[in-house]
JSON list of C-alpha atoms in Angstrom, two decimals:
[
{"chain": "A", "resi": 1, "resn": "UNK", "atom": "CA", "xyz": [-22.89, -13.63, 20.65]},
{"chain": "A", "resi": 2, "resn": "UNK", "atom": "CA", "xyz": [-25.52, -16.01, 19.29]},
{"chain": "A", "resi": 3, "resn": "UNK", "atom": "CA", "xyz": [-22.96, -17.28, 16.76]},
{"chain": "A", "resi": 4, "resn": "UNK", "atom": "CA", "xyz": [-20.45, -18.05, 19.56]},
{"chain": "A", "resi": 5, "resn": "UNK", "atom": "CA", "xyz": [-23.11, -20.05, 21.39]},
{"chain": "A", "resi": 6, "resn": "UNK", "atom": "CA", "xyz": [-23.91, -22.02, 18.23]},
{"chain": "A", "resi": 7, "resn": "UNK", "atom": "CA", "xyz": [-20.23, -22.77, 17.63]},
{"chain": "A", "resi": 8, "resn": "UNK", "atom": "CA", "xyz": [-19.84, -23.93, 21.25]},
{"chain": "A", "resi": 9, "resn": "UNK", "atom": "CA", "xyz": [-22.94, -26.16, 20.95]},
{"chain": "A", "resi": 10, "resn": "UNK", "atom": "CA", "xyz": [-21.64, -27.60, 17.66]},
{"chain": "A", "resi": 11, "resn": "UNK", "atom": "CA", "xyz": [-18.23, -28.29, 19.25]},
{"chain": "A", "resi": 12, "resn": "UNK", "atom": "CA", "xyz": [-19.85, -30.06, 22.22]},
{"chain": "A", "resi": 13, "resn": "UNK", "atom": "CA", "xyz": [-22.04, -32.12, 19.87]},
{"chain": "A", "resi": 14, "resn": "UNK", "atom": "CA", "xyz": [-18.96, -33.19, 17.90]},
{"chain": "A", "resi": 15, "resn": "UNK", "atom": "CA", "xyz": [-17.20, -34.20, 21.14]},
{"chain": "A", "resi": 16, "resn": "UNK", "atom": "CA", "xyz": [-20.18, -36.27, 22.24]},
{"chain": "A", "resi": 17, "resn": "UNK", "atom": "CA", "xyz": [-20.16, -38.06, 18.88]},
{"chain": "A", "resi": 18, "resn": "UNK", "atom": "CA", "xyz": [-16.49, -38.97, 19.43]},
{"chain": "A", "resi": 19, "resn": "UNK", "atom": "CA", "xyz": [-17.23, -40.18, 22.97]},
{"chain": "A", "resi": 20, "resn": "UNK", "atom": "CA", "xyz": [-20.15, -42.22, 21.68]},
{"chain": "A", "resi": 21, "resn": "UNK", "atom": "CA", "xyz": [-17.97, -43.88, 19.03]},
{"chain": "A", "resi": 22, "resn": "UNK", "atom": "CA", "xyz": [-15.19, -44.41, 21.56]},
{"chain": "A", "resi": 23, "resn": "UNK", "atom": "CA", "xyz": [-17.62, -46.22, 23.85]},
{"chain": "A", "resi": 24, "resn": "UNK", "atom": "CA", "xyz": [-18.59, -48.50, 20.95]},
{"chain": "A", "resi": 25, "resn": "UNK", "atom": "CA", "xyz": [-14.89, -49.11, 20.30]},
{"chain": "A", "resi": 26, "resn": "UNK", "atom": "CA", "xyz": [-14.38, -50.05, 23.97]},
{"chain": "A", "resi": 27, "resn": "UNK", "atom": "CA", "xyz": [-17.16, -52.62, 23.82]},
{"chain": "A", "resi": 28, "resn": "UNK", "atom": "CA", "xyz": [-15.91, -54.05, 20.52]},
{"chain": "A", "resi": 29, "resn": "UNK", "atom": "CA", "xyz": [-12.38, -54.30, 21.91]},
{"chain": "A", "resi": 30, "resn": "UNK", "atom": "CA", "xyz": [-13.63, -56.16, 25.00]},
{"chain": "A", "resi": 31, "resn": "UNK", "atom": "CA", "xyz": [-15.08, -58.78, 22.66]},
{"chain": "A", "resi": 32, "resn": "UNK", "atom": "CA", "xyz": [-11.61, -59.43, 21.19]},
{"chain": "A", "resi": 33, "resn": "UNK", "atom": "CA", "xyz": [-9.51, -62.31, 22.55]},
{"chain": "A", "resi": 34, "resn": "UNK", "atom": "CA", "xyz": [-6.61, -60.11, 23.66]},
{"chain": "A", "resi": 35, "resn": "UNK", "atom": "CA", "xyz": [-3.61, -61.90, 25.12]},
{"chain": "A", "resi": 36, "resn": "UNK", "atom": "CA", "xyz": [-0.96, -60.32, 27.34]},
{"chain": "A", "resi": 37, "resn": "UNK", "atom": "CA", "xyz": [2.50, -60.97, 25.88]},
{"chain": "A", "resi": 38, "resn": "UNK", "atom": "CA", "xyz": [4.59, -58.83, 28.23]},
{"chain": "A", "resi": 39, "resn": "UNK", "atom": "CA", "xyz": [5.96, -60.36, 31.43]},
{"chain": "A", "resi": 40, "resn": "UNK", "atom": "CA", "xyz": [7.37, -58.54, 34.45]},
{"chain": "A", "resi": 41, "resn": "UNK", "atom": "CA", "xyz": [9.78, -61.07, 35.91]},
{"chain": "A", "resi": 42, "resn": "UNK", "atom": "CA", "xyz": [10.44, -58.99, 39.06]},
{"chain": "A", "resi": 43, "resn": "UNK", "atom": "CA", "xyz": [6.78, -58.73, 40.10]},
{"chain": "A", "resi": 44, "resn": "UNK", "atom": "CA", "xyz": [5.70, -61.93, 38.35]},
{"chain": "A", "resi": 45, "resn": "UNK", "atom": "CA", "xyz": [2.78, -60.73, 36.24]},
{"chain": "A", "resi": 46, "resn": "UNK", "atom": "CA", "xyz": [1.82, -60.47, 32.59]},
{"chain": "A", "resi": 47, "resn": "UNK", "atom": "CA", "xyz": [0.84, -57.17, 30.96]},
{"chain": "A", "resi": 48, "resn": "UNK", "atom": "CA", "xyz": [-0.38, -55.84, 27.64]},
{"chain": "A", "resi": 49, "resn": "UNK", "atom": "CA", "xyz": [2.18, -54.55, 25.18]},
{"chain": "A", "resi": 50, "resn": "UNK", "atom": "CA", "xyz": [1.08, -52.16, 22.42]},
{"chain": "A", "resi": 51, "resn": "UNK", "atom": "CA", "xyz": [1.25, -54.97, 19.87]},
{"chain": "A", "resi": 52, "resn": "UNK", "atom": "CA", "xyz": [-1.27, -56.97, 21.90]},
{"chain": "A", "resi": 53, "resn": "UNK", "atom": "CA", "xyz": [-4.12, -54.52, 21.37]},
{"chain": "A", "resi": 54, "resn": "UNK", "atom": "CA", "xyz": [-3.14, -51.81, 18.86]},
{"chain": "A", "resi": 55, "resn": "UNK", "atom": "CA", "xyz": [-3.92, -53.85, 15.70]},
{"chain": "A", "resi": 56, "resn": "UNK", "atom": "CA", "xyz": [-7.43, -54.56, 17.03]},
{"chain": "A", "resi": 57, "resn": "UNK", "atom": "CA", "xyz": [-7.92, -50.91, 17.98]},
{"chain": "A", "resi": 58, "resn": "UNK", "atom": "CA", "xyz": [-6.83, -49.77, 14.53]},
{"chain": "A", "resi": 59, "resn": "UNK", "atom": "CA", "xyz": [-9.37, -52.03, 12.82]},
{"chain": "A", "resi": 60, "resn": "UNK", "atom": "CA", "xyz": [-12.16, -51.00, 15.21]},
{"chain": "A", "resi": 61, "resn": "UNK", "atom": "CA", "xyz": [-11.31, -47.30, 14.87]},
{"chain": "A", "resi": 62, "resn": "UNK", "atom": "CA", "xyz": [-11.24, -47.59, 11.08]},
{"chain": "A", "resi": 63, "resn": "UNK", "atom": "CA", "xyz": [-14.66, -49.25, 11.04]},
{"chain": "A", "resi": 64, "resn": "UNK", "atom": "CA", "xyz": [-16.12, -46.57, 13.35]},
{"chain": "A", "resi": 65, "resn": "UNK", "atom": "CA", "xyz": [-14.51, -43.60, 11.59]},
{"chain": "A", "resi": 66, "resn": "UNK", "atom": "CA", "xyz": [-12.05, -42.80, 14.39]},
{"chain": "A", "resi": 67, "resn": "UNK", "atom": "CA", "xyz": [-8.35, -42.01, 14.22]},
{"chain": "A", "resi": 68, "resn": "UNK", "atom": "CA", "xyz": [-5.84, -41.78, 17.08]},
{"chain": "A", "resi": 69, "resn": "UNK", "atom": "CA", "xyz": [-2.84, -39.43, 17.06]},
{"chain": "A", "resi": 70, "resn": "UNK", "atom": "CA", "xyz": [-0.12, -39.53, 19.73]},
{"chain": "A", "resi": 71, "resn": "UNK", "atom": "CA", "xyz": [2.23, -36.62, 20.44]},
{"chain": "A", "resi": 72, "resn": "UNK", "atom": "CA", "xyz": [4.53, -35.23, 23.11]},
{"chain": "A", "resi": 73, "resn": "UNK", "atom": "CA", "xyz": [4.97, -31.50, 23.65]},
{"chain": "A", "resi": 74, "resn": "UNK", "atom": "CA", "xyz": [6.32, -29.45, 26.57]},
{"chain": "A", "resi": 75, "resn": "UNK", "atom": "CA", "xyz": [6.51, -32.37, 29.00]},
{"chain": "A", "resi": 76, "resn": "UNK", "atom": "CA", "xyz": [3.02, -33.68, 28.27]},
{"chain": "A", "resi": 77, "resn": "UNK", "atom": "CA", "xyz": [1.97, -36.69, 26.21]},
{"chain": "A", "resi": 78, "resn": "UNK", "atom": "CA", "xyz": [-1.34, -36.41, 24.38]},
{"chain": "A", "resi": 79, "resn": "UNK", "atom": "CA", "xyz": [-3.52, -38.97, 22.66]},
{"chain": "A", "resi": 80, "resn": "UNK", "atom": "CA", "xyz": [-6.06, -37.31, 20.38]},
{"chain": "A", "resi": 81, "resn": "UNK", "atom": "CA", "xyz": [-8.97, -39.31, 19.05]},
{"chain": "A", "resi": 82, "resn": "UNK", "atom": "CA", "xyz": [-10.52, -37.75, 15.98]},
{"chain": "A", "resi": 83, "resn": "UNK", "atom": "CA", "xyz": [-13.87, -38.49, 14.38]},
{"chain": "A", "resi": 84, "resn": "UNK", "atom": "CA", "xyz": [-13.07, -38.57, 10.68]},
{"chain": "A", "resi": 85, "resn": "UNK", "atom": "CA", "xyz": [-16.76, -38.45, 9.82]},
{"chain": "A", "resi": 86, "resn": "UNK", "atom": "CA", "xyz": [-17.97, -35.44, 11.86]},
{"chain": "A", "resi": 87, "resn": "UNK", "atom": "CA", "xyz": [-14.72, -33.66, 12.76]},
{"chain": "A", "resi": 88, "resn": "UNK", "atom": "CA", "xyz": [-14.81, -33.87, 16.54]},
{"chain": "A", "resi": 89, "resn": "UNK", "atom": "CA", "xyz": [-11.78, -34.58, 18.71]},
{"chain": "A", "resi": 90, "resn": "UNK", "atom": "CA", "xyz": [-11.17, -35.60, 22.32]},
{"chain": "A", "resi": 91, "resn": "UNK", "atom": "CA", "xyz": [-7.91, -35.60, 24.28]},
{"chain": "A", "resi": 92, "resn": "UNK", "atom": "CA", "xyz": [-6.22, -37.86, 26.82]},
{"chain": "A", "resi": 93, "resn": "UNK", "atom": "CA", "xyz": [-3.14, -36.37, 28.51]},
{"chain": "A", "resi": 94, "resn": "UNK", "atom": "CA", "xyz": [-0.34, -37.50, 30.79]},
{"chain": "A", "resi": 95, "resn": "UNK", "atom": "CA", "xyz": [2.78, -35.82, 32.11]},
{"chain": "A", "resi": 96, "resn": "UNK", "atom": "CA", "xyz": [6.00, -37.32, 30.80]},
{"chain": "A", "resi": 97, "resn": "UNK", "atom": "CA", "xyz": [8.58, -39.08, 32.94]},
{"chain": "A", "resi": 98, "resn": "UNK", "atom": "CA", "xyz": [12.07, -40.28, 32.23]},
{"chain": "A", "resi": 99, "resn": "UNK", "atom": "CA", "xyz": [12.25, -43.95, 31.36]},
{"chain": "A", "resi": 100, "resn": "UNK", "atom": "CA", "xyz": [14.96, -45.65, 33.40]},
{"chain": "A", "resi": 101, "resn": "UNK", "atom": "CA", "xyz": [16.64, -47.57, 30.59]},
{"chain": "A", "resi": 102, "resn": "UNK", "atom": "CA", "xyz": [19.85, -48.35, 32.49]},
{"chain": "A", "resi": 103, "resn": "UNK", "atom": "CA", "xyz": [22.70, -48.75, 30.04]},
{"chain": "A", "resi": 104, "resn": "UNK", "atom": "CA", "xyz": [20.54, -48.21, 26.95]},
{"chain": "A", "resi": 105, "resn": "UNK", "atom": "CA", "xyz": [21.60, -45.53, 24.46]},
{"chain": "A", "resi": 106, "resn": "UNK", "atom": "CA", "xyz": [19.68, -42.23, 24.80]},
{"chain": "A", "resi": 107, "resn": "UNK", "atom": "CA", "xyz": [17.68, -42.83, 21.61]},
{"chain": "A", "resi": 108, "resn": "UNK", "atom": "CA", "xyz": [16.51, -46.19, 22.94]},
{"chain": "A", "resi": 109, "resn": "UNK", "atom": "CA", "xyz": [15.50, -44.61, 26.26]},
{"chain": "A", "resi": 110, "resn": "UNK", "atom": "CA", "xyz": [13.54, -41.98, 24.32]},
{"chain": "A", "resi": 111, "resn": "UNK", "atom": "CA", "xyz": [11.79, -44.66, 22.28]},
{"chain": "A", "resi": 112, "resn": "UNK", "atom": "CA", "xyz": [10.98, -46.54, 25.46]},
{"chain": "A", "resi": 113, "resn": "UNK", "atom": "CA", "xyz": [9.41, -43.42, 26.99]},
{"chain": "A", "resi": 114, "resn": "UNK", "atom": "CA", "xyz": [7.29, -42.86, 23.86]},
{"chain": "A", "resi": 115, "resn": "UNK", "atom": "CA", "xyz": [6.14, -46.49, 23.82]},
{"chain": "A", "resi": 116, "resn": "UNK", "atom": "CA", "xyz": [5.19, -46.50, 27.51]},
{"chain": "A", "resi": 117, "resn": "UNK", "atom": "CA", "xyz": [3.31, -43.21, 27.30]},
{"chain": "A", "resi": 118, "resn": "UNK", "atom": "CA", "xyz": [1.45, -44.26, 24.15]},
{"chain": "A", "resi": 119, "resn": "UNK", "atom": "CA", "xyz": [0.58, -47.59, 25.77]},
{"chain": "A", "resi": 120, "resn": "UNK", "atom": "CA", "xyz": [-0.68, -46.00, 29.00]},
{"chain": "A", "resi": 121, "resn": "UNK", "atom": "CA", "xyz": [-2.76, -43.41, 27.16]},
{"chain": "A", "resi": 122, "resn": "UNK", "atom": "CA", "xyz": [-4.32, -46.14, 25.00]},
{"chain": "A", "resi": 123, "resn": "UNK", "atom": "CA", "xyz": [-5.05, -48.24, 28.10]},
{"chain": "A", "resi": 124, "resn": "UNK", "atom": "CA", "xyz": [-6.71, -45.18, 29.63]},
{"chain": "A", "resi": 125, "resn": "UNK", "atom": "CA", "xyz": [-8.70, -44.14, 26.55]},
{"chain": "A", "resi": 126, "resn": "UNK", "atom": "CA", "xyz": [-9.94, -47.65, 25.77]},
{"chain": "A", "resi": 127, "resn": "UNK", "atom": "CA", "xyz": [-10.39, -48.56, 29.45]},
{"chain": "A", "resi": 128, "resn": "UNK", "atom": "CA", "xyz": [-8.29, -51.67, 29.10]},
{"chain": "A", "resi": 129, "resn": "UNK", "atom": "CA", "xyz": [-7.83, -53.23, 32.51]},
{"chain": "A", "resi": 130, "resn": "UNK", "atom": "CA", "xyz": [-4.28, -53.97, 33.55]},
{"chain": "A", "resi": 131, "resn": "UNK", "atom": "CA", "xyz": [-2.62, -55.61, 36.54]},
{"chain": "A", "resi": 132, "resn": "UNK", "atom": "CA", "xyz": [-1.63, -53.01, 39.13]},
{"chain": "A", "resi": 133, "resn": "UNK", "atom": "CA", "xyz": [2.18, -53.04, 39.14]},
{"chain": "A", "resi": 134, "resn": "UNK", "atom": "CA", "xyz": [2.39, -51.08, 42.39]},
{"chain": "A", "resi": 135, "resn": "UNK", "atom": "CA", "xyz": [0.32, -53.64, 44.28]},
{"chain": "A", "resi": 136, "resn": "UNK", "atom": "CA", "xyz": [2.30, -56.46, 42.70]},
{"chain": "A", "resi": 137, "resn": "UNK", "atom": "CA", "xyz": [5.62, -55.16, 44.03]},
{"chain": "A", "resi": 138, "resn": "UNK", "atom": "CA", "xyz": [4.52, -54.63, 47.65]},
{"chain": "A", "resi": 139, "resn": "UNK", "atom": "CA", "xyz": [6.48, -56.98, 49.94]},
{"chain": "A", "resi": 140, "resn": "UNK", "atom": "CA", "xyz": [8.48, -58.29, 46.96]},
{"chain": "A", "resi": 141, "resn": "UNK", "atom": "CA", "xyz": [11.74, -57.75, 48.82]},
{"chain": "A", "resi": 142, "resn": "UNK", "atom": "CA", "xyz": [10.81, -60.32, 51.44]},
{"chain": "A", "resi": 143, "resn": "UNK", "atom": "CA", "xyz": [12.27, -63.73, 50.55]},
{"chain": "A", "resi": 144, "resn": "UNK", "atom": "CA", "xyz": [9.84, -66.58, 50.20]},
{"chain": "A", "resi": 145, "resn": "UNK", "atom": "CA", "xyz": [10.55, -70.24, 50.63]},
{"chain": "A", "resi": 146, "resn": "UNK", "atom": "CA", "xyz": [10.64, -72.11, 47.35]},
{"chain": "A", "resi": 147, "resn": "UNK", "atom": "CA", "xyz": [8.10, -74.86, 46.95]},
{"chain": "A", "resi": 148, "resn": "UNK", "atom": "CA", "xyz": [9.04, -77.83, 44.81]},
{"chain": "A", "resi": 149, "resn": "UNK", "atom": "CA", "xyz": [6.96, -78.52, 41.73]},
{"chain": "A", "resi": 150, "resn": "UNK", "atom": "CA", "xyz": [6.02, -82.18, 41.59]},
{"chain": "A", "resi": 151, "resn": "UNK", "atom": "CA", "xyz": [5.74, -84.11, 38.35]},
{"chain": "A", "resi": 152, "resn": "UNK", "atom": "CA", "xyz": [1.95, -84.27, 38.76]},
{"chain": "A", "resi": 153, "resn": "UNK", "atom": "CA", "xyz": [1.70, -80.51, 39.19]},
{"chain": "A", "resi": 154, "resn": "UNK", "atom": "CA", "xyz": [4.07, -79.87, 36.26]},
{"chain": "A", "resi": 155, "resn": "UNK", "atom": "CA", "xyz": [2.11, -82.24, 33.99]},
{"chain": "A", "resi": 156, "resn": "UNK", "atom": "CA", "xyz": [-1.14, -80.44, 34.82]},
{"chain": "A", "resi": 157, "resn": "UNK", "atom": "CA", "xyz": [0.24, -77.04, 33.70]},
{"chain": "A", "resi": 158, "resn": "UNK", "atom": "CA", "xyz": [-0.49, -75.53, 30.30]},
{"chain": "A", "resi": 159, "resn": "UNK", "atom": "CA", "xyz": [2.32, -75.51, 27.73]},
{"chain": "A", "resi": 160, "resn": "UNK", "atom": "CA", "xyz": [3.01, -71.79, 28.14]},
{"chain": "A", "resi": 161, "resn": "UNK", "atom": "CA", "xyz": [3.47, -72.12, 31.91]},
{"chain": "A", "resi": 162, "resn": "UNK", "atom": "CA", "xyz": [5.66, -75.21, 31.48]},
{"chain": "A", "resi": 163, "resn": "UNK", "atom": "CA", "xyz": [7.86, -73.34, 28.98]},
{"chain": "A", "resi": 164, "resn": "UNK", "atom": "CA", "xyz": [8.14, -70.34, 31.30]},
{"chain": "A", "resi": 165, "resn": "UNK", "atom": "CA", "xyz": [9.04, -72.56, 34.26]},
{"chain": "A", "resi": 166, "resn": "UNK", "atom": "CA", "xyz": [11.66, -74.47, 32.27]},
{"chain": "A", "resi": 167, "resn": "UNK", "atom": "CA", "xyz": [13.20, -71.19, 31.08]},
{"chain": "A", "resi": 168, "resn": "UNK", "atom": "CA", "xyz": [13.25, -69.80, 34.62]},
{"chain": "A", "resi": 169, "resn": "UNK", "atom": "CA", "xyz": [14.88, -73.00, 35.92]},
{"chain": "A", "resi": 170, "resn": "UNK", "atom": "CA", "xyz": [17.55, -72.80, 33.21]},
{"chain": "A", "resi": 171, "resn": "UNK", "atom": "CA", "xyz": [18.29, -69.17, 34.11]},
{"chain": "A", "resi": 172, "resn": "UNK", "atom": "CA", "xyz": [18.64, -70.10, 37.79]},
{"chain": "A", "resi": 173, "resn": "UNK", "atom": "CA", "xyz": [20.99, -72.96, 36.90]},
{"chain": "A", "resi": 174, "resn": "UNK", "atom": "CA", "xyz": [23.16, -70.59, 34.83]},
{"chain": "A", "resi": 175, "resn": "UNK", "atom": "CA", "xyz": [23.26, -68.04, 37.67]},
{"chain": "A", "resi": 176, "resn": "UNK", "atom": "CA", "xyz": [24.24, -70.72, 40.17]},
{"chain": "A", "resi": 177, "resn": "UNK", "atom": "CA", "xyz": [27.00, -71.99, 37.84]},
{"chain": "A", "resi": 178, "resn": "UNK", "atom": "CA", "xyz": [28.37, -68.44, 37.44]},
{"chain": "A", "resi": 179, "resn": "UNK", "atom": "CA", "xyz": [28.35, -67.93, 41.19]},
{"chain": "A", "resi": 180, "resn": "UNK", "atom": "CA", "xyz": [30.18, -71.20, 41.87]},
{"chain": "A", "resi": 181, "resn": "UNK", "atom": "CA", "xyz": [32.88, -70.60, 39.23]}
]
């Protein structure tokens, strides 16, 4: 009985070491200049893709002696974070859901589901803040009056916003041309 208690105490100590290192990783990641490269054109917001933060996480984890392992089994996605120094492990879980990939081949839909689940579990584990997509889509179906962008306003925009606006305008022009023809 005493041996079981010691094993339980050792296991808890190893878990706390992983949590302690994970907290350091969170702080180190917050110091990184992460940039959101994904864009939801329906709701009009940017979001983090895996490629935006995973390279930084891998470097931080390597420096702290952590390793992440993603898996899916029996309808549940799991992100395990191992302490390669002391042997502890912690888990982050999420139920799976079908990814609505439209006309995509089944293998692409499967890959999409894996990517989304891995991304969400990483966001959760590393406490990376993200725009709330549900809030962003509320009242999106209501049409809004378009406001013209003046030359002064356009000139004051950053290059990325100008490029996005020019691309959006071109897409609208193409849609209008298709509709007229």
